[in-house]
Amino acid sequence: MTTHHSPPYSPPIRKQLPGTDLTLRHPTPLDHPRLQLALADWWDGLGGEAGALQRQLLVPRLFLQHFTETSYLVDRTDATGTPALQAFLIGFLSQTDPQTAYIHFVGVHPDTRRSGLGSTLYHRFFDLAHHHGRTQVRCITSPTNHHSIAYHTRMGFRLEPGDHSENGVPVHRDYDGAGLDRVSFVREV
């Protein structure tokens, strides 16, 4: 029996990337060291060294080996032709729930924030999820990451009920283990 693999789906970008020196592509395992540096440096010290380590541990190399076709990376080429990481989105289609796609981690370089780059990546992922028959996208964040909570709300995500509330935000206690509380979001696509 011959197995036919269809080519990876690449939905059209809803709007141009902000700037002509930006390149959108799927990540590869070779991007892992640069991604690890971004996870340590781009969060304005959130959580200190322990927070940086926690973020780095949340994106092991396996995401760049097994979920590349549903993940994106944006580079800016400098004057020497060297690519500098500007943004990334790590996502996947749920293997358990055929209606769900999941955004695992997203980052935008501090100098590139508010340029539309993050929302471009999200919309590209929404289009990909919809193309594959998914009707909802889910994601989580830390209850201390107020910027993320506000951003996801602006992007049309609904806060899901939690088992308690912090500052009016529903939180799931110990979602990712003891002391690792999370805020859960869902958005229809």
Short mmCIF file of C-alpha atoms in Angstrom, two decimals:
data_model
loop_
_atom_site.label_atom_id
_atom_site.label_comp_id
_atom_site.label_asym_id
_atom_site.label_seq_id
_atom_site.Cartn_x
_atom_site.Cartn_y
_atom_site.Cartn_z
CA MET A 1 0.00 0.00 0.00
CA THR A 2 1.32 3.42 -0.94
CA THR A 3 0.94 6.22 1.54
CA HIS A 4 0.33 9.66 0.07
CA HIS A 5 1.50 12.64 2.09
CA SER A 6 -0.04 15.95 1.10
CA PRO A 7 2.26 18.97 1.09
CA PRO A 8 2.26 21.10 4.25
CA TYR A 9 -0.49 23.69 4.31
CA SER A 10 0.69 27.29 4.20
CA PRO A 11 -2.27 29.67 4.44
CA PRO A 12 -1.85 33.12 2.96
CA ILE A 13 -0.76 35.80 5.41
CA ARG A 14 -3.71 38.05 6.24
CA LYS A 15 -1.51 41.13 6.12
CA GLN A 16 2.07 41.83 5.17
CA LEU A 17 4.74 41.30 7.74
CA PRO A 18 5.68 44.69 9.19
CA GLY A 19 8.89 45.47 7.31
CA THR A 20 10.53 44.20 4.15
CA ASP A 21 13.45 42.68 6.02
CA LEU A 22 11.33 40.02 7.78
CA THR A 23 11.10 36.36 6.79
CA LEU A 24 8.38 33.99 7.96
CA ARG A 25 9.22 30.29 7.98
CA HIS A 26 8.76 27.05 9.90
CA PRO A 27 11.36 26.46 12.63
CA THR A 28 13.91 23.66 12.54
CA PRO A 29 15.93 21.98 15.32
CA LEU A 30 18.83 24.30 14.41
CA ASP A 31 16.74 27.21 15.73
CA HIS A 32 16.60 25.75 19.24
CA PRO A 33 19.60 27.64 20.73
CA ARG A 34 18.29 31.02 19.50
CA LEU A 35 14.81 30.18 20.76
CA GLN A 36 16.21 29.27 24.18
CA LEU A 37 17.99 32.65 24.39
CA ALA A 38 14.75 34.45 23.48
CA LEU A 39 12.84 32.54 26.17
CA ALA A 40 15.34 33.79 28.74
CA ASP A 41 15.62 37.39 27.51
CA TRP A 42 12.29 38.60 26.05
CA TRP A 43 10.07 38.53 29.16
CA ASP A 44 11.47 41.58 30.95
CA GLY A 45 12.75 39.50 33.84
CA LEU A 46 9.33 37.93 34.59
CA GLY A 47 9.89 35.37 37.34
CA GLY A 48 13.62 36.07 37.56
CA GLU A 49 16.09 33.29 36.72
CA ALA A 50 13.57 30.64 37.78
CA GLY A 51 11.00 32.11 35.36
CA ALA A 52 13.53 32.11 32.51
CA LEU A 53 14.43 28.48 33.20
CA GLN A 54 10.75 27.51 33.40
CA ARG A 55 10.09 29.11 29.99
CA GLN A 56 13.11 27.39 28.47
CA LEU A 57 12.01 24.00 29.79
CA LEU A 58 8.56 24.51 28.25
CA VAL A 59 10.03 24.54 24.72
CA PRO A 60 12.34 21.55 24.34
CA ARG A 61 13.89 20.65 20.98
CA LEU A 62 11.14 18.09 20.31
CA PHE A 63 8.75 20.93 19.36
CA LEU A 64 11.17 21.88 16.58
CA GLN A 65 11.41 18.26 15.46
CA HIS A 66 7.77 17.13 15.54
CA PHE A 67 5.56 20.24 15.34
CA THR A 68 7.36 22.35 12.74
CA GLU A 69 4.56 22.42 10.15
CA THR A 70 2.19 24.05 12.66
CA SER A 71 4.78 26.41 14.14
CA TYR A 72 6.27 29.63 12.81
CA LEU A 73 9.37 31.72 13.24
CA VAL A 74 10.12 35.25 12.00
CA ASP A 75 13.66 36.47 11.37
CA ARG A 76 14.92 39.96 10.56
CA THR A 77 18.02 40.03 8.41
CA ASP A 78 20.57 42.60 9.54
CA ALA A 79 22.97 44.57 7.34
CA THR A 80 25.47 41.68 7.33
CA GLY A 81 22.81 39.20 6.19
CA THR A 82 22.62 37.52 9.60
CA PRO A 83 19.11 36.52 10.67
CA ALA A 84 17.95 37.74 14.09
CA LEU A 85 14.95 36.08 15.71
CA GLN A 86 12.00 38.49 16.00
CA ALA A 87 9.04 36.26 16.84
CA PHE A 88 7.90 32.68 17.09
CA LEU A 89 4.72 30.67 17.59
CA ILE A 90 4.83 27.01 18.64
CA GLY A 91 1.51 25.29 18.01
CA PHE A 92 -0.01 21.94 17.12
CA LEU A 93 -3.23 20.19 16.18
CA SER A 94 -4.61 18.16 19.07
CA GLN A 95 -4.23 14.42 18.58
CA THR A 96 -6.94 13.78 21.18
CA ASP A 97 -9.62 16.33 20.29
CA PRO A 98 -10.22 16.68 16.53
CA GLN A 99 -11.91 20.05 17.07
CA THR A 100 -8.95 21.65 18.84
CA ALA A 101 -5.66 23.26 17.91
CA TYR A 102 -3.31 24.44 20.63
CA ILE A 103 -0.89 27.36 20.81
CA HIS A 104 1.84 26.21 23.15
CA PHE A 105 4.16 29.22 23.26
CA VAL A 106 4.53 32.59 21.53
CA GLY A 107 7.16 35.26 21.83
CA VAL A 108 7.81 38.61 20.16
CA HIS A 109 11.10 40.47 20.52
CA PRO A 110 10.61 43.52 22.77
CA ASP A 111 11.72 45.90 19.98
CA THR A 112 9.11 44.44 17.60
CA ARG A 113 6.10 44.47 19.93
CA ARG A 114 3.03 46.46 18.85
CA SER A 115 4.03 46.13 15.19
CA GLY A 116 1.30 43.61 14.34
CA LEU A 117 3.77 40.75 14.09
CA GLY A 118 2.28 38.75 16.98
CA SER A 119 -1.28 39.02 15.69
CA THR A 120 -0.07 38.07 12.20
CA LEU A 121 1.35 34.83 13.62
CA TYR A 122 -1.84 34.13 15.58
CA HIS A 123 -4.04 34.70 12.52
CA ARG A 124 -1.81 32.48 10.41
CA PHE A 125 -2.23 29.73 13.02
CA PHE A 126 -6.03 30.32 13.19
CA ASP A 127 -6.18 29.91 9.39
CA LEU A 128 -4.13 26.72 9.53
CA ALA A 129 -6.33 25.29 12.31
CA HIS A 130 -9.51 26.14 10.41
CA HIS A 131 -8.10 24.60 7.21
CA HIS A 132 -7.58 21.35 9.14
CA GLY A 133 -11.18 21.33 10.39
CA ARG A 134 -10.46 22.64 13.87
CA THR A 135 -13.14 24.85 15.40
CA GLN A 136 -11.29 26.13 18.44
CA VAL A 137 -7.83 27.18 19.53
CA ARG A 138 -6.74 26.84 23.14
CA CYS A 139 -3.80 28.20 25.09
CA ILE A 140 -2.70 28.95 28.65
CA THR A 141 -0.58 31.53 30.43
CA SER A 142 0.67 32.29 33.91
CA PRO A 143 -1.65 34.32 36.15
CA THR A 144 1.26 36.72 36.77
CA ASN A 145 1.69 37.43 33.04
CA HIS A 146 -0.79 40.33 32.88
CA HIS A 147 0.40 41.38 29.40
CA SER A 148 -0.40 37.92 28.03
CA ILE A 149 -3.85 37.87 29.64
CA ALA A 150 -4.68 41.28 28.16
CA TYR A 151 -3.28 40.34 24.74
CA HIS A 152 -5.22 37.08 24.46
CA THR A 153 -8.43 38.84 25.49
CA ARG A 154 -7.86 41.46 22.76
CA MET A 155 -7.24 38.63 20.26
CA GLY A 156 -10.73 37.26 20.94
CA PHE A 157 -9.90 34.50 23.41
CA ARG A 158 -12.35 33.83 26.23
CA LEU A 159 -11.11 33.13 29.73
CA GLU A 160 -12.22 29.66 30.80
CA PRO A 161 -13.59 29.12 34.32
CA GLY A 162 -10.98 28.15 36.89
CA ASP A 163 -11.13 26.71 40.38
CA HIS A 164 -10.40 30.10 41.98
CA SER A 165 -9.95 33.75 41.03
CA GLU A 166 -6.99 36.14 41.30
CA ASN A 167 -7.72 39.82 40.73
CA GLY A 168 -10.90 38.88 38.89
CA VAL A 169 -9.12 36.39 36.59
CA PRO A 170 -10.16 32.71 36.69
CA VAL A 171 -7.15 30.57 37.57
CA HIS A 172 -6.54 26.80 37.58
CA ARG A 173 -4.47 25.92 40.66
CA ASP A 174 -1.56 23.53 40.11
CA TYR A 175 -2.49 23.17 36.41
CA ASP A 176 1.09 22.29 35.44
CA GLY A 177 2.14 20.85 38.80
CA ALA A 178 2.42 21.99 42.39
CA GLY A 179 2.48 25.80 42.50
CA LEU A 180 2.24 26.14 38.71
CA ASP A 181 -1.13 27.87 38.34
CA ARG A 182 -2.42 28.76 34.86
CA VAL A 183 -5.07 30.84 33.12
CA SER A 184 -6.84 28.93 30.34
CA PHE A 185 -8.19 30.47 27.13
CA VAL A 186 -10.30 29.29 24.19
CA ARG A 187 -11.16 31.00 20.89
CA GLU A 188 -13.46 29.84 18.13
CA VAL A 189 -12.04 29.78 14.59
#
